[in-house]
Coordinates of C-alpha atoms in Angstrom, one line a residue:
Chain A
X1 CA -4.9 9.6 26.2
X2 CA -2.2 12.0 27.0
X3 CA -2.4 15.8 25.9
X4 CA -0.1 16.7 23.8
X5 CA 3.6 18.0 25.4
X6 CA 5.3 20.3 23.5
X7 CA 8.3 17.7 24.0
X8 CA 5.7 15.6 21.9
X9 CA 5.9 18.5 19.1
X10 CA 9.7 18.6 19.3
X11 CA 10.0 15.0 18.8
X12 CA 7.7 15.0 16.4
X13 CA 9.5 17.7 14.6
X14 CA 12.8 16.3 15.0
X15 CA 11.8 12.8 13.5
X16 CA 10.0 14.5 10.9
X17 CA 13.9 16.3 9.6
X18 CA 15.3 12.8 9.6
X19 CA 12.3 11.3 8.0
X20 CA 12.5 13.9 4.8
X21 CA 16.9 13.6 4.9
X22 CA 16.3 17.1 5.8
X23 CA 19.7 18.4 8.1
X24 CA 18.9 20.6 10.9
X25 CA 19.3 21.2 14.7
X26 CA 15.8 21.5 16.5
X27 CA 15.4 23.1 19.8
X28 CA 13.2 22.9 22.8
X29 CA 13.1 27.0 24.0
X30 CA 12.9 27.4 27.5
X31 CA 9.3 29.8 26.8
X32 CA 7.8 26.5 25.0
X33 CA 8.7 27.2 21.6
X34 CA 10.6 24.7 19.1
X35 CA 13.5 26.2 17.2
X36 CA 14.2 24.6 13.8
X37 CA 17.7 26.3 13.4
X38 CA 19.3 27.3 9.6
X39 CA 18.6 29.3 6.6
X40 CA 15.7 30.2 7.4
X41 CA 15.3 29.5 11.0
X42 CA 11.7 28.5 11.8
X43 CA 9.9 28.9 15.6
X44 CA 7.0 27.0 16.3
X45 CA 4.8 28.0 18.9
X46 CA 1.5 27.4 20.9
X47 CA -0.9 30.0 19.7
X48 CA -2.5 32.4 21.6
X49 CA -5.3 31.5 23.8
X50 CA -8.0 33.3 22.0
X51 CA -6.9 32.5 18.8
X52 CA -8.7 29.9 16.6
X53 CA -5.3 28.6 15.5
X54 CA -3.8 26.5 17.5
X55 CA 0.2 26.7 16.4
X56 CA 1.9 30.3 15.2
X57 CA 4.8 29.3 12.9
X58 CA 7.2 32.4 12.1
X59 CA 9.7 31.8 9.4
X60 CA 12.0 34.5 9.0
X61 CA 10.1 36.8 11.1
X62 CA 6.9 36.2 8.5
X63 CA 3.9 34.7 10.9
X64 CA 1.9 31.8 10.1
X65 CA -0.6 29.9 11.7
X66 CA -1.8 26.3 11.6
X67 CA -5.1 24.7 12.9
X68 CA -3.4 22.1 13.7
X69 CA -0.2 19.8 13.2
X70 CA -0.9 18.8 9.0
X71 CA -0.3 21.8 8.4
X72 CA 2.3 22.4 11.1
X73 CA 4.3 19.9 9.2
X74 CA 3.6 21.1 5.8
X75 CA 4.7 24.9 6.2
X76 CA 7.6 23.2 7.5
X77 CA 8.4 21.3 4.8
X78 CA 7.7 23.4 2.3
X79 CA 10.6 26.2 3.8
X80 CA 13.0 23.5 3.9
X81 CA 12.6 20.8 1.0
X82 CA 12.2 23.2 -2.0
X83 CA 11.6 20.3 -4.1
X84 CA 8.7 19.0 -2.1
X85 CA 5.7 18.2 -3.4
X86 CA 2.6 16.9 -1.3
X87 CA 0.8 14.3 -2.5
X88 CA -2.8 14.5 -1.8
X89 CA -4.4 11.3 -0.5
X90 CA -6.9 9.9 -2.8
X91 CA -9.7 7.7 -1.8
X92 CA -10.2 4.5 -3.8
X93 CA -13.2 4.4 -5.9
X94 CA -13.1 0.5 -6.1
X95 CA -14.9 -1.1 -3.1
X96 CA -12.9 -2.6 -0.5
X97 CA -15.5 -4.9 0.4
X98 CA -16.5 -7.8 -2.5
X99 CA -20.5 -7.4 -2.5
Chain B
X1 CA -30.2 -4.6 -8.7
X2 CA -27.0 -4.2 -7.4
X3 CA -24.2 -5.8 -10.1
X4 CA -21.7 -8.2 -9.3
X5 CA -18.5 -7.3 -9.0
X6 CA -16.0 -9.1 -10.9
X7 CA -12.3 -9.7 -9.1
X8 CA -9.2 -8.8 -11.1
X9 CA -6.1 -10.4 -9.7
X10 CA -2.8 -9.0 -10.3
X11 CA 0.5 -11.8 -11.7
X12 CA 3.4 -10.2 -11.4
X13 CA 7.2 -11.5 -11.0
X14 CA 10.4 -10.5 -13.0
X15 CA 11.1 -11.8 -16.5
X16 CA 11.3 -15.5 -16.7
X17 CA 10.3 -16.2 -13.1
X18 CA 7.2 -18.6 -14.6
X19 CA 3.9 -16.1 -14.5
X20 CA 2.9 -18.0 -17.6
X21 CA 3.1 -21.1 -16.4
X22 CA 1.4 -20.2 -13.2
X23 CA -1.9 -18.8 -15.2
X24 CA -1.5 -22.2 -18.3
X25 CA -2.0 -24.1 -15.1
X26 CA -4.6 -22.0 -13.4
X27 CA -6.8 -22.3 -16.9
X28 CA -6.7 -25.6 -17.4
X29 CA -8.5 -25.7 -13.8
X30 CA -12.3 -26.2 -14.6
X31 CA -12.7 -23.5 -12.0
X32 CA -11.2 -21.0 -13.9
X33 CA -12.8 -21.6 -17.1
X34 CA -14.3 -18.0 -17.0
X35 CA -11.1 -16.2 -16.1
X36 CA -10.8 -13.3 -18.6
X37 CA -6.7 -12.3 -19.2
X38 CA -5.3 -9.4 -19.6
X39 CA -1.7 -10.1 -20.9
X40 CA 0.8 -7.5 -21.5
X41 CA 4.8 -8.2 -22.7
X42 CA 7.3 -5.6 -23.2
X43 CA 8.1 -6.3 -26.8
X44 CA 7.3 -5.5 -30.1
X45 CA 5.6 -9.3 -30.6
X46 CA 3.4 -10.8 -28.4
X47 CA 4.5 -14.3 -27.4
X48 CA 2.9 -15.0 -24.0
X49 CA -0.9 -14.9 -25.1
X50 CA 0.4 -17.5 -27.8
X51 CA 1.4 -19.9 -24.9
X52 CA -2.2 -19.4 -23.2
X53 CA -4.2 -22.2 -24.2
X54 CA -8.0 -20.9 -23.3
X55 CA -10.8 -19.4 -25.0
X56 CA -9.0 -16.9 -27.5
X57 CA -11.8 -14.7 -26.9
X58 CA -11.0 -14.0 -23.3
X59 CA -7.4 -13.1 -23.6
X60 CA -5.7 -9.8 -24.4
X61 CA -2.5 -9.2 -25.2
X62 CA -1.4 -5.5 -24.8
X63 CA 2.2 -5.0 -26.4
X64 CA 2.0 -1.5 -27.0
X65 CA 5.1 -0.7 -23.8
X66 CA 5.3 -1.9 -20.4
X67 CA 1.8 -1.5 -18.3
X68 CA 3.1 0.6 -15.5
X69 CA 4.1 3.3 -17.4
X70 CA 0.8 3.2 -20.3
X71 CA -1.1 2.0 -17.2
X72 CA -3.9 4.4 -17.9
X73 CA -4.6 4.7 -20.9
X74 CA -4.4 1.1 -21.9
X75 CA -5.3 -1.2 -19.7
X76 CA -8.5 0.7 -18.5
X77 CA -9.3 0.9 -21.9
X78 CA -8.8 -2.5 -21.9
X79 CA -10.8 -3.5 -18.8
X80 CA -13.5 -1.3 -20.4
X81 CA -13.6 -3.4 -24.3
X82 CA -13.5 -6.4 -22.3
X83 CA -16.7 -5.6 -19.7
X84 CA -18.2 -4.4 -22.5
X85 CA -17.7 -7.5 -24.9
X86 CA -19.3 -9.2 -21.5
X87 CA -22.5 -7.5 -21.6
X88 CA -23.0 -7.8 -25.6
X89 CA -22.5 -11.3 -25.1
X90 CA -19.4 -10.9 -27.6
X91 CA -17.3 -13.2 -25.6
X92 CA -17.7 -15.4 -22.3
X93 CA -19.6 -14.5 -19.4
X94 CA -16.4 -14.4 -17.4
X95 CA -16.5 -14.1 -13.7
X96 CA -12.5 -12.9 -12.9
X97 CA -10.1 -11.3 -14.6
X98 CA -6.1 -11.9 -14.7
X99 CA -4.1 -9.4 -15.4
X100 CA -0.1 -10.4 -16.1
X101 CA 2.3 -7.9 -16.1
X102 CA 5.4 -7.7 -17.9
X103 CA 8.3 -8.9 -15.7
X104 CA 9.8 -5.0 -16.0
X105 CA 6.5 -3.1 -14.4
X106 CA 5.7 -1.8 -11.5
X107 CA 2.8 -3.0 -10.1
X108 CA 1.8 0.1 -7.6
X109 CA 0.7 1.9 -10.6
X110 CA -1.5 -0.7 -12.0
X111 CA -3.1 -1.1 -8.2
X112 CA -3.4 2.6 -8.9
X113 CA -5.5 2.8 -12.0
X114 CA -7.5 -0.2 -10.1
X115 CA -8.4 1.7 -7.5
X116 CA -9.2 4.9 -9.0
X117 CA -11.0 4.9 -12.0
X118 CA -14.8 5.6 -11.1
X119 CA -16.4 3.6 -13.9
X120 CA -14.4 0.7 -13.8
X121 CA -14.8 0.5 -10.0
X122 CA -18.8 0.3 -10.3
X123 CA -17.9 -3.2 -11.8
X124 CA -14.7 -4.7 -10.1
X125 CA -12.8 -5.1 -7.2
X126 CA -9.2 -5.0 -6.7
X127 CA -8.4 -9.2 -5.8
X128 CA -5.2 -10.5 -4.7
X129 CA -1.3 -9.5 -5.8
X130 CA 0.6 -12.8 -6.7
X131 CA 4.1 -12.3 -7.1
X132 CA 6.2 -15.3 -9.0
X133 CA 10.0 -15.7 -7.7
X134 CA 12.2 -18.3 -9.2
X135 CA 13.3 -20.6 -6.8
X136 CA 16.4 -21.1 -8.8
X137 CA 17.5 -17.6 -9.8
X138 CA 15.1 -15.6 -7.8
X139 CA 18.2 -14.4 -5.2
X140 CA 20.2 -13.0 -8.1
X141 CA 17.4 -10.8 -9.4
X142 CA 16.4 -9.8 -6.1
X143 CA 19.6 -8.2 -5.4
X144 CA 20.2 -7.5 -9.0
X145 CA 16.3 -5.9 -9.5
X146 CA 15.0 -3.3 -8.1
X147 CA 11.8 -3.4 -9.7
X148 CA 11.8 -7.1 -8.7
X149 CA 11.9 -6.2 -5.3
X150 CA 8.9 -3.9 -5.3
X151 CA 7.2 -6.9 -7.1
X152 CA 8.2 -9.0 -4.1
X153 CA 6.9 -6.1 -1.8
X154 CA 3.7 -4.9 -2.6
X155 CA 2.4 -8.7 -3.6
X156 CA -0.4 -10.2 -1.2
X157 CA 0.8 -13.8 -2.2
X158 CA 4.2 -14.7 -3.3
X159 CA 5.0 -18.0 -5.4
X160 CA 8.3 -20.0 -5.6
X161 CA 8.5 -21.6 -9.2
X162 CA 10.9 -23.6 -10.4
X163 CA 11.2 -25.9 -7.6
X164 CA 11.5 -29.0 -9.8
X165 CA 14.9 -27.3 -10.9
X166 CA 16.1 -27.3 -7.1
X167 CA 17.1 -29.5 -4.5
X168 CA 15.5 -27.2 -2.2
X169 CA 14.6 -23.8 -1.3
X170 CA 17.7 -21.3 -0.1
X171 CA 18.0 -20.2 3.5
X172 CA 19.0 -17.1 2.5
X173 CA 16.2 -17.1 -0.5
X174 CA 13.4 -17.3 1.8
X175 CA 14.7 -14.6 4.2
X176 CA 15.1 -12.1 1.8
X177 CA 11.0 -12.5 0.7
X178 CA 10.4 -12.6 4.8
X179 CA 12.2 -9.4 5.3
X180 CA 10.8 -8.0 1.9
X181 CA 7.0 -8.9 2.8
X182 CA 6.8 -10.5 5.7
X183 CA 2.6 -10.4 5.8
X184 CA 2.7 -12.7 2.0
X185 CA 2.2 -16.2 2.3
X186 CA 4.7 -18.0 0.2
X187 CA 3.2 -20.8 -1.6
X188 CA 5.1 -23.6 -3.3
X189 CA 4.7 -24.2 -7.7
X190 CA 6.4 -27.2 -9.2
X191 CA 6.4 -27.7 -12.9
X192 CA 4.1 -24.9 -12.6
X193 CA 1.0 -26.0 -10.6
X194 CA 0.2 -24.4 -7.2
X195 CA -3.3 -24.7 -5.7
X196 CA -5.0 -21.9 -7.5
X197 CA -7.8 -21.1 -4.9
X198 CA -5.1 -20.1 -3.2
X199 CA -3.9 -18.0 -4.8
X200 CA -7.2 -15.8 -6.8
X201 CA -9.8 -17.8 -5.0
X202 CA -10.4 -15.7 -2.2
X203 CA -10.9 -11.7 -1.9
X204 CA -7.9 -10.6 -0.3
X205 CA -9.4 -7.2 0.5
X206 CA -12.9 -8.9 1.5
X207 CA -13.0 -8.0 5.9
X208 CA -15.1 -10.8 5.9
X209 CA -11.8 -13.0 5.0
X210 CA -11.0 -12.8 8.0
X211 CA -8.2 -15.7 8.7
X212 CA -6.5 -13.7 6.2
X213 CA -6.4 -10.9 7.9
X214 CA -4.7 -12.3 11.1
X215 CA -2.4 -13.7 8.4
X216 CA -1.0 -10.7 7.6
X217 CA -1.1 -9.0 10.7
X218 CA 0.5 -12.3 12.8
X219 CA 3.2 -12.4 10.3
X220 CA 4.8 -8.6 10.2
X221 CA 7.4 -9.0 13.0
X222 CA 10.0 -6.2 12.9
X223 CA 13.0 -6.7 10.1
X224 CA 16.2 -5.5 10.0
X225 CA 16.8 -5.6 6.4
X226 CA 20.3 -6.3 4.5
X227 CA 22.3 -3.6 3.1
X228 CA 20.8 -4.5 -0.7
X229 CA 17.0 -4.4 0.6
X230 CA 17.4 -1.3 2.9
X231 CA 15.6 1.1 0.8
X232 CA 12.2 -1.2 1.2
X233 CA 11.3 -2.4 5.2
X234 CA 8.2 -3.6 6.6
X235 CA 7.5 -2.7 10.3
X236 CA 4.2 -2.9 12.6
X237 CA 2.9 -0.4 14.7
X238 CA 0.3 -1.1 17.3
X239 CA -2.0 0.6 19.7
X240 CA -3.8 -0.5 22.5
X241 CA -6.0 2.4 23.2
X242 CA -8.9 2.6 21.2
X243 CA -8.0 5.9 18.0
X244 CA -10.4 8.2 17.3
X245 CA -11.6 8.1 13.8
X246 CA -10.7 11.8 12.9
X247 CA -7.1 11.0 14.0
X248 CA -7.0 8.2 11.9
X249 CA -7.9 10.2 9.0
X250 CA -5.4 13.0 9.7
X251 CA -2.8 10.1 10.5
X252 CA -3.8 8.6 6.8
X253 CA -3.3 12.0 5.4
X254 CA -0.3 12.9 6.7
X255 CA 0.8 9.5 5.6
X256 CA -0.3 10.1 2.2
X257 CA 0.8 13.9 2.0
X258 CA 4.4 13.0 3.0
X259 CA 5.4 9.5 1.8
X260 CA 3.9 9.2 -1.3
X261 CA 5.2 6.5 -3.8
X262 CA 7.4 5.4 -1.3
X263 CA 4.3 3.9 1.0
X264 CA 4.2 0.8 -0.6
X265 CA 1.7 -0.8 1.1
X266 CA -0.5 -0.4 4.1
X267 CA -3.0 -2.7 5.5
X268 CA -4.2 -2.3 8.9
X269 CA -6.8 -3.4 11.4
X270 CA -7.9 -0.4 13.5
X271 CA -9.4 -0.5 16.6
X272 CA -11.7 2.9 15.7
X273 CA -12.9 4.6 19.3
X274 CA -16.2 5.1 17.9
X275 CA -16.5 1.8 16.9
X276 CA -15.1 -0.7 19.2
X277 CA -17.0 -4.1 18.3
X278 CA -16.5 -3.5 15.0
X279 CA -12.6 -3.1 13.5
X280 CA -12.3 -1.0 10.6
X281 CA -9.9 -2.6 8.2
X282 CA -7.7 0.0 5.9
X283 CA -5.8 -0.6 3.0
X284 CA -3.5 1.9 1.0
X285 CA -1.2 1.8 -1.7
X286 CA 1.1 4.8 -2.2
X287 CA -1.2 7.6 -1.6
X288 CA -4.5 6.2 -2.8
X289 CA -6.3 4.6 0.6
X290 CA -9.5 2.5 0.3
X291 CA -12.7 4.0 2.7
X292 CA -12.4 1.8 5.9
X293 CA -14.0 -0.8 5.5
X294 CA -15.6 -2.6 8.8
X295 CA -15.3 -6.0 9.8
X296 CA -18.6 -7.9 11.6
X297 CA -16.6 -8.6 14.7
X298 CA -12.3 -8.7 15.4
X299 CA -10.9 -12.0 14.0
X300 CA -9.5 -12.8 18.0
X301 CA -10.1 -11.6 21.2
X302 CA -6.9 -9.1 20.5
X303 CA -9.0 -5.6 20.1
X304 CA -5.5 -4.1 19.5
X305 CA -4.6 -2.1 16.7
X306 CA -2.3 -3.2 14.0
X307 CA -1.1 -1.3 10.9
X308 CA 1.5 -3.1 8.8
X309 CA 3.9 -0.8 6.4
X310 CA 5.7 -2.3 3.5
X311 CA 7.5 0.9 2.6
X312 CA 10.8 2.3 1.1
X313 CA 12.8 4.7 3.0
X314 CA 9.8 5.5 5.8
X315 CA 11.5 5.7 9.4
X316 CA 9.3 4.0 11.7
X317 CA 10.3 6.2 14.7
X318 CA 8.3 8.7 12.5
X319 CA 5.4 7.2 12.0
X320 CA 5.4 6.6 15.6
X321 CA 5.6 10.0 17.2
X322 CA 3.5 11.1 14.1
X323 CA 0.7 9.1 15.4
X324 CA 1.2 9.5 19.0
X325 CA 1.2 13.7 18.0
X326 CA -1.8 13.1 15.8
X327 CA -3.9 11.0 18.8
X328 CA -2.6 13.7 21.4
X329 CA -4.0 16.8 19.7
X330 CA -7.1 15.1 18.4
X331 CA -7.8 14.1 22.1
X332 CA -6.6 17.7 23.2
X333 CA -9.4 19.4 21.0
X334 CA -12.0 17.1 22.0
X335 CA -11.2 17.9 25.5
X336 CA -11.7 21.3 24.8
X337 CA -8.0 21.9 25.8
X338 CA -5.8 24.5 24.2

C-alpha cells in the first residue's frame, strides 16, 4: 500500500468540492500545504511531528486540527456548505445473516 | 432457544404497474400459504386488500397516508400487532411477511425502519426488494416518475408485468432498468404469474446465497446514464489489495456522513486484510449499513473486492480517491509513519 502523498490529499480535496457542487480553486503549495481558495480561504497542512494530530486546518487564521482525514473533510465542509448536515451512519439492528 | 427469524419482503412499483397481481398469484401458491401481508394504498378506501384472496386474518391494509412518509409509526406498529397476533395464536402461524407499498412511496425509508428498529429486528430480517415495471407503460413513468425510478433503483429483483399486453419487451425499456440497476435480475410476469421462489424465496441478504451474490457483483458494469436518469447511476469500484478493516469502516462512514439519502444502495464484497479466506459482505442503504456480515469462503476464485453503488448524484471519481486516501492513511498509521 502506498503512503499517503499530499497530491493524494489534494485530489482528494479537489474531488471532494465537485462531489458537494461546492465551487472553489484548490492548490498544491510549494511547502506541502493545500490551499482551498475563497471566502474563507482554508490551508490544510501536515501536522507537526510531535503532535498527536495528524492534519492542522487554519481557516481564516483560526487553527484546527484533525486526527485524521473524516474530520479533515468535515471542518471542510462545514466552512463551505452552510447548509450541510452530516448524517451519522447508523448500524442496522436487523441481522444481515438469516439464522 | 434462539427464535426464527421471519423474512419480510418488500413489493414495490408505481401505481398500476401489477403489484397486486404479482402477490394474488404468489398466494394462491401452496408455498405461500403462511405469507402474512402488509398492504398499504394511498387513498381514503382501501381497495387492494379487497382483491387479495387469502386468509383475511393475515392481511393488513394500512390506508392512513402513503408508507414512506408514516413509515414509523405505522407500519412498525403494524409489524408489531401482527407478530404479536402470531404468538397468541390469534391468526396463522405465518412464516414471511409481504409488505406492498403504495405505488407513490419511497421504499429507502421503509428499508429504513426495517433495519433499525431494535425490537422488531430480534424477530425479522430484511428479505428481498421486488420492484414491478409495466412492460407496456413502464418507459413513460420511468421518465415521467421520479419516485418510480428510485423504485426501479433500490429493488433487488425487478419484474416486467404486463407482458401479455405486448408484442415484446422495448430495447430502450430494458436499457433504462440496466442502467438504473444493473445488479437486479429482471424476471418476466405474464397475466400476472412469475416464479415466486424467485422472487421471496431466497434471502437476498443471506452471505450464504452466494450465486446471488456474484449476481449482483457480475452484473454492475459501468453506465453512462441518459439525460432523464442522470441524477441516479450505478458504478463499481474494485480493489485488488487486500483493505484493512478500520479503513473500511472509516470509508463506510465517510460514505454515510457525506452522501446521505442520496446513497441509494450499497452492497459489496470486501476482501477484509484481516480476514482473507473469509469475504465480509456489506450492505447499506442511505446511511444505515448492516455489520459485515462474513461469507464461509469467496463465491470464485476472484479474492477481489467489489462494492457496487446505486446512488443519485455520487461522483465516482470521489469515492475513488476517497478510498484510495482512506487506505493510504490507515496503512500510514499502522506503519507508524507521520
Amino acid at each position: 500500500m502506498n503512503c499517503l502523498s499530499i497530491g493524494l490529499v489534494h485530489e482528494l480535496i479537489t474531488q471532494s468540492l465537485a462531489a458537494w457542487h461546492i465551487d472553489g480553486v484548490v492548490e498544491l503549495t510549494n511547502d506541502r500545504a493545500i490551499l482551498i481558495g475563497g471566502k474563507p480561504e482554508i490551508r490544510i497542512e501536515p501536522a507537526q511531528a510531535r503532535s498527536m494530530f495528524r492534519w492542522t486546518i487554519t481557516v481564516d487564521g483560526r487553527t484546527r486540527h484533525a486526527i485524521s482525514l473524516l474530520p479533515v473533510l468535515r471542518q471542510v465542509r462545514e466552512v463551505l456548505d452552510p447548509g450541510y448536515q452530516a448524517s451519522r451512519v447508523r448500524v442496522a439492528i436487523s441481522p444481515l445473516v438469516r439464522s | 432457544m434462539a427464535t426464527e427469524l421471519i423474512p419480510v419482503s418488500v413489493l414495490t412499483g408505481f401505481l398500476g404497474s401489477g403489484k397486486t397481481t404479482i402477490l394474488c398469484h404468489m398466494l394462491r401458491q401452496p408455498e405461500f400459504s403462511r405469507t402474512a401481508v402488509v398492504i398499504n394504498e394511498f387513498g381514503e378506501v382501501a381497495l387492494d386488500h379487497e382483491l387479495i384472496e387469502t386468509s383475511e386474518d393475515n392481511v393488513i391494509a394500512l390506508t392512513t397516508g402513503c408508507l414512506c412518509c408514516r413509515v414509523r409509526v405505522d407500519l412498525t406498529q403494524t409489524l408489531h400487532d401482527l407478530l404479536r397476533r402470531r404468538d397468541e395464536g390469534a391468526c396463522t402461524r405465518f412464516n414471511r411477511i409481504v409488505i406492498e407499498t403504495s405505488g407513490l412511496a419511497d421504499p429507502a425509508p421503509i428499508l429504513h425502519a426495517l433495519m433499525t428498529d431494535t425490537a422488531l429486528a430480534t424477530r425479522l430480517v430484511l428479505g428481498n426488494v421486488v420492484t414491478t415495471v409495466d412492460a407496456v407503460a413502464g418507459e413513460v413513468t420511468l421518465e415521467r416518475e421520479a419516485i418510480s425510478r428510485k423504485q426501479v433503483a433500490v429493488a433487488d429483483r425487478i419484474v416486467l408485468s404486463k407482458l401479455d399486453l405486448t408484442s415484446g419487451i422495448e430495447a430502450s425499456l430494458r436499457s433504462r432498468l440496466t442502467t438504473l440497476n444493473p445488479g437486479a435480475p429482471t424476471l418476466r410476469a405474464v397475466y400476472g404469474q412469475i416464479e415466486c421462489d424467485n422472487l421471496f424465496g431466497a434471502a437476498l441478504h443471506d452471505p450464504k446465497t452466494v450465486l446471488e451474490i456474484s449476481s449482483w457483483l457480475a452484473e454492475a458494469p459501468e453506465h453512462t446514464p441518459s439525460d432523464h436518469d442522470a441524477e441516479i447511476k450505478s458504478f463499481t469500484i474494485a480493489r485488488v489489495e487486500p483493505i484493512q478493516a478500520v479503513a473500511l469502516t472509516l470509508f463506510l462512514e465517510a460514505l454515510a456522513e457525506h452522501c446521505g439519502a442520496d446513497l441509494l444502495r450499497l452492497k459489496g464484497i470486501v476482501n477484509v486484510a484481516e480476514s482473507p479466506q473469509q469475504p465480509a459482505v456489506i450492505h447499506g442503504v442511505q446511511h444505515v449499513f448492516h455489520a459485515p456480515a462474513w461469507l464461509g469462503h469467496w463465491p470464485s476464485d476472484d479474492r477481489t473486492s467489489r462494492m457496487v453503488f446505486i446512488s443519485r448524484r455520487i461522483r465516482r471519481q470521489w469515492v475513488e480517491v476517497l478510498l484510495d486516501a482512506i487506505c493510504a492513511e490507515v496503512a500510514d498509521v499502522s506503519a507508524g509513519n507521520r
